[in-house]
Amino acid sequence: RLRSSLMRILQLCNKMPYPAMDGYALAVMNLAKAFSTAGNTVGLLCMNTTRHYVDEKRIPAALNEKLKLQAVKVDNRISAGDAFVKLLQNRSYNVSRFISKDFDLALQKALKDLDPGIVQLEGLYLTPYIDTIRKYSKAKIALRAHNVEHLIWYRNSEQEKNFAKKVYLKLLARQLLKYEKNMLGQVDLLVPVSPIDAGVFNDLGNKKPVHVCPVSYDDLGKDEPITCEPDSAFFIGSLDWIPNAEGLQWFLANVWDKVHREFPRLKFYIAGRNIPSSIKSDEKKNIFVIGEVENGRNWMQGKRIMVVPLFAGSGMRVKIVEGLSQGKVIISTGIGAEGIPVEHKKEVLIADSAEEFIEAFRFCREEEKMQEMEKQAKRFAEQHYSATATARGLLDFYQKHT
């Protein structure tokens, strides 16, 4: 049971957390629901951006009532002209795309109506609103850092083959590094998702109180009983996020053909938002592109082997936590599993090259080993990543510092 001292918490989001299909949405929604279930008053003020637009009619009324979810339309389309101007000004274009007068006005009203004790910024791109929070509220400001943002762009640049694009990505990474270091001094509390990220932030000069709050799976609801297809592997993730798209394309180009030749019955399913036209179904190769699914957790239940071919990024992969909680066999790169203290061949299979991925699939031929790994994965998730336990730890931290 969470502590009896209840709080008012306003979570600010730079994209809609519903439907909870991608990592960001799951991380926000699972924690918000756990806060609310524990009796706290929770408000969600969310940008409904052009890049990740959600029809608000799809949002269940009960969710709006329980979490006081409010959406504000924000145009964050990428503009080459704006990007060039910000480059000349040496200002982060990544951050500037989320600055909105309408969102600022909605924030002022939310601060007045809710009178929160904590304003939780769900990521670096909400930090432009710190001045508004300070002006209209006495709340403590917590930065829930889902990633070390500059590190994502630096790793993207390392993977980039095109020289001009590589240089540009490195410039973006440098701008974000400068901005990220500055913002560490502007918030009151820092909430990274892994000890690794906490160490990076402390190395960058963080002096504020830190609480590592890992992403969690929803242990408050009940999974629908769904039969798992035995000879199935899958990828799920937003494919407008560069590391996801590049990792999946690498897997299809370098791994799947060889796997398909060895295991012709194995099917590979691809689900997610904004799948590029270059990634297509190919029944001859047992590749099936599903697209966006309404309930990612239910969809995952019907598949057996999760593939996470990620070579850039930071933070923690929520989809791996979700997969562990369902007892999936997970084949991931080291970067994909970063921040999650799993062991190779115990809770997951780690593969960083095409040959290692193929070896991992060969491991999956042994049913007894597969079943043992599935049990270990589920046990590990229950011990470390339930939303109830995660919320309890974070609320204790907030109460200590307010």
XYZ file of C-alpha atoms in Angstrom:
402
model
C 0.000 0.000 0.000
C 1.251 3.464 -0.892
C 1.748 6.023 1.842
C -1.417 7.695 3.117
C -0.135 11.252 2.520
C -1.754 12.040 -0.827
C -0.494 14.437 -3.464
C -1.670 16.494 -6.422
C 0.522 15.739 -9.422
C 0.422 17.426 -12.827
C 2.174 15.486 -15.587
C 3.139 17.433 -18.726
C 3.551 15.399 -21.912
C 4.940 16.387 -25.300
C 2.734 13.828 -27.046
C -0.473 11.968 -26.295
C -0.117 8.971 -23.972
C -3.168 7.283 -25.493
C -3.424 4.788 -27.034
C -0.602 3.405 -24.884
C 1.304 1.615 -27.649
C 4.771 3.132 -27.787
C 7.340 3.359 -25.008
C 6.656 6.980 -24.071
C 2.907 6.495 -23.866
C 3.224 3.329 -21.779
C 5.740 4.940 -19.419
C 3.458 7.940 -18.839
C 0.162 6.089 -18.620
C 1.271 3.206 -16.395
C 2.697 5.591 -13.806
C -0.273 7.994 -13.987
C -2.722 5.142 -13.407
C -0.663 3.872 -10.465
C -0.556 7.382 -8.941
C -4.328 7.688 -9.296
C -5.133 4.198 -8.036
C -3.154 5.021 -4.890
C -5.584 7.886 -4.228
C -3.554 10.829 -5.515
C -5.089 13.535 -7.725
C -3.504 13.357 -11.163
C -3.717 15.724 -14.096
C -2.323 15.002 -17.556
C -1.755 18.028 -19.805
C -0.662 16.697 -23.173
C 0.399 18.088 -26.520
C -1.619 16.571 -29.344
C 0.996 17.128 -32.008
C 0.673 17.047 -35.770
C 3.341 14.327 -35.935
C 1.567 12.045 -33.440
C -2.004 13.258 -33.724
C -4.699 11.323 -31.859
C -8.429 11.732 -32.450
C -9.603 12.807 -28.996
C -12.927 11.031 -29.545
C -11.003 7.744 -29.196
C -10.035 8.514 -25.592
C -12.346 6.705 -23.136
C -14.419 9.066 -21.003
C -13.417 7.155 -17.860
C -9.762 7.898 -18.590
C -10.469 11.610 -18.996
C -12.312 11.662 -15.683
C -9.828 9.565 -13.709
C -6.665 11.317 -14.943
C -8.128 14.680 -15.946
C -6.480 14.273 -19.331
C -6.432 17.453 -21.413
C -5.109 17.660 -24.964
C -3.747 20.797 -26.650
C -3.136 20.833 -30.398
C 0.477 21.720 -31.208
C 1.951 22.035 -34.702
C 5.396 20.459 -34.476
C 5.904 19.581 -38.133
C 9.535 19.563 -39.215
C 10.508 22.594 -41.293
C 13.849 22.659 -43.121
C 13.794 26.474 -42.995
C 13.222 26.609 -39.237
C 15.867 23.958 -38.686
C 18.398 25.998 -40.675
C 17.607 29.205 -38.734
C 18.025 27.408 -35.397
C 21.312 25.972 -36.636
C 22.601 29.486 -37.413
C 21.389 30.676 -33.998
C 23.044 27.657 -32.326
C 19.732 26.841 -30.637
C 18.208 23.377 -30.378
C 15.604 22.862 -33.097
C 14.540 19.647 -31.332
C 13.379 21.690 -28.325
C 11.929 24.680 -30.191
C 9.386 22.501 -32.039
C 7.527 21.997 -28.754
C 7.136 25.654 -27.789
C 3.462 26.607 -28.067
C 1.511 29.642 -26.868
C -1.693 27.577 -26.649
C 0.007 24.966 -24.487
C 1.435 27.701 -22.257
C -2.042 29.175 -21.710
C -3.501 25.719 -20.984
C -0.695 25.141 -18.492
C -1.486 28.372 -16.650
C -5.114 27.259 -16.263
C -4.145 23.731 -15.186
C -1.818 25.106 -12.510
C -4.619 27.283 -11.152
C -7.278 24.548 -11.260
C -5.222 21.656 -9.856
C -2.812 23.580 -7.609
C -0.278 20.722 -7.797
C 2.465 20.002 -5.311
C 4.526 18.359 -8.071
C 4.742 19.188 -11.771
C 6.332 16.228 -13.495
C 7.864 17.059 -16.876
C 7.700 13.931 -18.999
C 10.934 14.570 -20.844
C 13.353 17.348 -21.768
C 11.037 18.927 -24.357
C 8.727 20.242 -21.598
C 11.475 22.322 -19.966
C 10.650 25.508 -21.982
C 7.624 25.818 -19.652
C 9.640 26.019 -16.416
C 9.307 29.829 -16.275
C 5.518 29.582 -16.556
C 5.367 26.988 -13.776
C 7.532 29.170 -11.521
C 5.352 32.218 -12.219
C 1.977 30.585 -11.572
C 2.770 27.857 -9.033
C 4.834 26.962 -5.988
C 5.019 23.338 -7.077
C 8.279 21.448 -7.147
C 9.366 20.693 -10.722
C 10.558 17.163 -11.442
C 12.193 16.248 -14.747
C 11.348 12.653 -15.539
C 14.129 11.999 -18.022
C 12.963 9.164 -20.279
C 16.315 9.370 -22.088
C 19.589 11.235 -22.143
C 18.467 13.141 -25.231
C 21.826 14.325 -26.584
C 23.130 10.754 -26.370
C 20.391 9.512 -28.718
C 21.402 11.992 -31.399
C 25.098 11.327 -30.913
C 24.489 7.600 -31.397
C 22.327 8.356 -34.431
C 25.258 10.287 -35.923
C 27.592 7.351 -35.284
C 25.279 5.051 -37.274
C 24.763 7.542 -40.138
C 26.599 6.774 -43.402
C 25.821 10.026 -45.257
C 28.593 12.514 -44.392
C 26.478 15.695 -44.513
C 23.728 14.136 -42.427
C 26.309 12.770 -40.001
C 27.738 16.274 -39.456
C 24.252 17.728 -38.949
C 23.288 15.048 -36.419
C 26.475 15.719 -34.456
C 25.608 19.420 -34.368
C 22.131 18.575 -33.051
C 23.720 16.367 -30.402
C 26.058 19.180 -29.297
C 23.196 21.682 -29.085
C 21.110 19.247 -27.045
C 24.055 18.516 -24.745
C 24.461 22.218 -23.980
C 20.717 22.642 -23.413
C 20.393 19.472 -21.332
C 23.260 20.484 -19.026
C 21.645 23.902 -18.476
C 18.215 22.423 -17.705
C 19.632 20.176 -14.977
C 20.105 23.313 -12.916
C 16.606 24.654 -13.586
C 14.495 21.819 -12.146
C 14.107 20.859 -8.477
C 14.203 17.071 -8.791
C 15.634 14.653 -11.344
C 13.933 11.343 -12.131
C 15.959 9.285 -14.646
C 14.810 5.810 -15.692
C 18.042 3.917 -15.071
C 21.190 4.065 -12.911
C 23.211 4.429 -16.118
C 21.325 7.587 -17.088
C 21.580 8.898 -13.512
C 25.373 8.512 -13.742
C 25.470 10.374 -17.050
C 23.440 13.269 -15.628
C 25.621 13.463 -12.522
C 28.711 13.527 -14.749
C 27.114 16.449 -16.624
C 26.990 18.383 -13.356
C 23.632 17.518 -11.801
C 23.449 18.594 -8.146
C 19.705 18.105 -7.601
C 18.136 15.171 -5.682
C 17.894 12.078 -7.886
C 15.512 9.133 -7.808
C 15.878 6.367 -10.384
C 12.351 5.470 -11.468
C 12.394 2.663 -14.047
C 9.663 2.335 -16.632
C 7.020 -0.125 -15.502
C 4.369 -2.462 -16.793
C 0.711 -2.206 -15.854
C 0.145 -4.628 -12.986
C -3.228 -3.055 -12.174
C -5.218 -4.442 -15.092
C -5.824 -7.997 -16.285
C -4.523 -9.395 -19.563
C -7.041 -10.976 -21.878
C -6.384 -14.707 -22.399
C -4.855 -14.880 -25.883
C -3.327 -17.955 -27.521
C 0.327 -17.495 -28.460
C 1.347 -18.498 -32.003
C 4.329 -20.837 -31.462
C 6.426 -20.147 -34.596
C 6.300 -16.367 -34.428
C 8.688 -13.465 -33.914
C 7.746 -9.799 -33.810
C 8.867 -6.198 -33.708
C 6.713 -3.457 -32.184
C 7.561 0.232 -31.956
C 7.020 3.687 -33.420
C 8.844 3.790 -36.733
C 8.958 7.573 -36.941
C 11.643 7.318 -34.254
C 14.939 7.068 -36.153
C 16.649 4.387 -34.002
C 13.632 2.069 -34.340
C 13.378 2.505 -38.116
C 17.093 2.088 -38.765
C 17.374 -0.896 -36.438
C 14.445 -2.717 -38.065
C 15.740 -2.005 -41.578
C 19.152 -3.365 -40.559
C 17.518 -6.525 -39.187
C 15.499 -7.099 -42.367
C 18.524 -6.484 -44.614
C 21.119 -8.460 -42.652
C 19.397 -11.058 -40.496
C 15.925 -12.150 -41.551
C 16.761 -13.835 -44.885
C 19.288 -16.106 -43.158
C 16.894 -16.849 -40.304
C 14.090 -17.600 -42.770
C 16.283 -20.085 -44.660
C 17.075 -21.967 -41.444
C 13.581 -21.713 -39.956
C 11.108 -21.547 -42.877
C 8.052 -21.956 -40.604
C 8.938 -18.939 -38.452
C 6.827 -15.826 -39.176
C 7.946 -12.262 -38.502
C 5.299 -9.655 -37.626
C 5.866 -5.883 -37.630
C 3.553 -3.550 -35.712
C 3.807 0.146 -34.993
C 2.951 3.680 -35.972
C 4.115 5.368 -39.193
C 5.743 2.360 -40.835
C 7.762 3.562 -43.874
C 6.596 2.431 -47.304
C 9.988 0.754 -47.798
C 9.044 -1.856 -45.174
C 6.518 -4.140 -46.844
C 4.885 -7.502 -46.247
C 6.533 -10.368 -48.114
C 4.723 -13.664 -47.644
C 7.517 -15.540 -49.436
C 9.813 -14.487 -46.624
C 7.107 -14.816 -43.934
C 7.170 -11.061 -43.205
C 3.821 -9.559 -42.208
C 3.441 -5.788 -41.713
C 0.476 -5.158 -39.417
C 0.794 -1.406 -38.857
C -0.704 0.365 -35.863
C -2.520 -1.855 -33.351
C -5.106 -0.612 -30.862
C -3.781 -2.576 -27.892
C -0.075 -3.320 -28.137
C 0.032 -5.456 -24.985
C -2.784 -7.732 -26.159
C -1.202 -8.007 -29.609
C 2.167 -8.978 -28.123
C 0.551 -11.780 -26.151
C -0.215 -13.610 -29.360
C 3.445 -13.721 -30.476
C 6.393 -15.538 -28.924
C 9.830 -14.025 -29.722
C 10.400 -10.264 -29.391
C 13.101 -8.718 -31.578
C 14.747 -5.427 -30.488
C 17.466 -4.527 -33.035
C 18.384 -1.124 -31.585
C 21.788 0.473 -32.160
C 21.026 3.995 -30.888
C 18.870 5.480 -28.159
C 19.093 6.001 -24.425
C 16.992 5.411 -21.329
C 15.016 2.162 -21.065
C 12.936 0.298 -23.593
C 9.416 0.029 -22.205
C 8.598 -2.635 -24.765
C 11.292 -4.878 -23.253
C 9.774 -4.407 -19.794
C 6.353 -5.230 -21.275
C 7.817 -8.287 -22.995
C 9.493 -9.493 -19.801
C 6.228 -9.072 -17.870
C 4.487 -11.327 -20.399
C 7.242 -13.934 -20.336
C 8.423 -13.339 -23.896
C 11.732 -14.604 -25.225
C 13.521 -11.369 -26.144
C 16.414 -11.014 -28.587
C 17.921 -7.555 -28.159
C 21.090 -5.644 -28.842
C 23.093 -4.484 -25.834
C 21.904 -0.904 -26.388
C 18.309 -2.127 -26.616
C 18.572 -3.762 -23.192
C 20.587 -0.883 -21.718
C 19.431 0.206 -18.270
C 17.733 -3.144 -17.544
C 19.951 -5.443 -15.440
C 19.175 -8.614 -17.372
C 21.636 -11.416 -18.105
C 22.312 -13.030 -21.484
C 20.662 -16.462 -21.760
C 18.927 -15.974 -18.427
C 16.147 -13.373 -18.902
C 17.003 -12.307 -22.496
C 19.271 -13.089 -25.431
C 21.789 -10.339 -26.285
C 22.917 -10.026 -29.921
C 24.958 -7.203 -31.449
C 25.757 -8.627 -34.890
C 23.900 -10.498 -37.616
C 25.597 -13.766 -36.651
C 24.725 -13.300 -32.973
C 21.071 -12.694 -33.890
C 21.063 -15.905 -35.932
C 22.667 -17.794 -33.023
C 19.944 -16.437 -30.752
C 17.246 -17.806 -33.061
C 19.048 -21.153 -33.041
C 18.870 -21.085 -29.248
C 15.096 -20.769 -29.622
C 14.919 -24.212 -31.252
C 15.344 -25.771 -27.802
C 11.884 -25.747 -26.282
C 13.020 -26.544 -22.753
C 15.432 -23.587 -22.715
C 12.751 -21.331 -24.202
C 10.258 -22.207 -21.487
C 12.827 -21.648 -18.734
C 13.724 -18.223 -20.143
C 10.038 -17.283 -20.354
C 9.620 -18.109 -16.636
C 12.770 -16.205 -15.682
C 11.650 -13.154 -17.685
C 8.250 -12.966 -16.031
C 9.715 -13.475 -12.547
C 12.298 -10.735 -13.178
C 9.647 -8.213 -14.294
C 7.429 -8.928 -11.288
C 10.371 -8.338 -8.923
C 11.595 -5.095 -10.494
C 9.082 -3.319 -12.737
C 5.482 -3.385 -11.515
C 3.766 0.015 -11.796
C 2.546 -0.165 -8.188
C 6.060 -0.590 -6.766
C 7.519 2.025 -9.104
C 4.883 4.605 -8.128
C 5.390 3.843 -4.427
C 9.098 4.593 -4.647
C 8.601 7.815 -6.594
C 5.857 9.097 -4.270
C 8.091 8.459 -1.258
C 10.810 10.507 -2.981
C 8.385 13.354 -3.751
C 7.016 13.435 -0.218
C 10.541 13.618 1.164
C 11.347 16.660 -0.981
C 8.089 18.661 -0.705
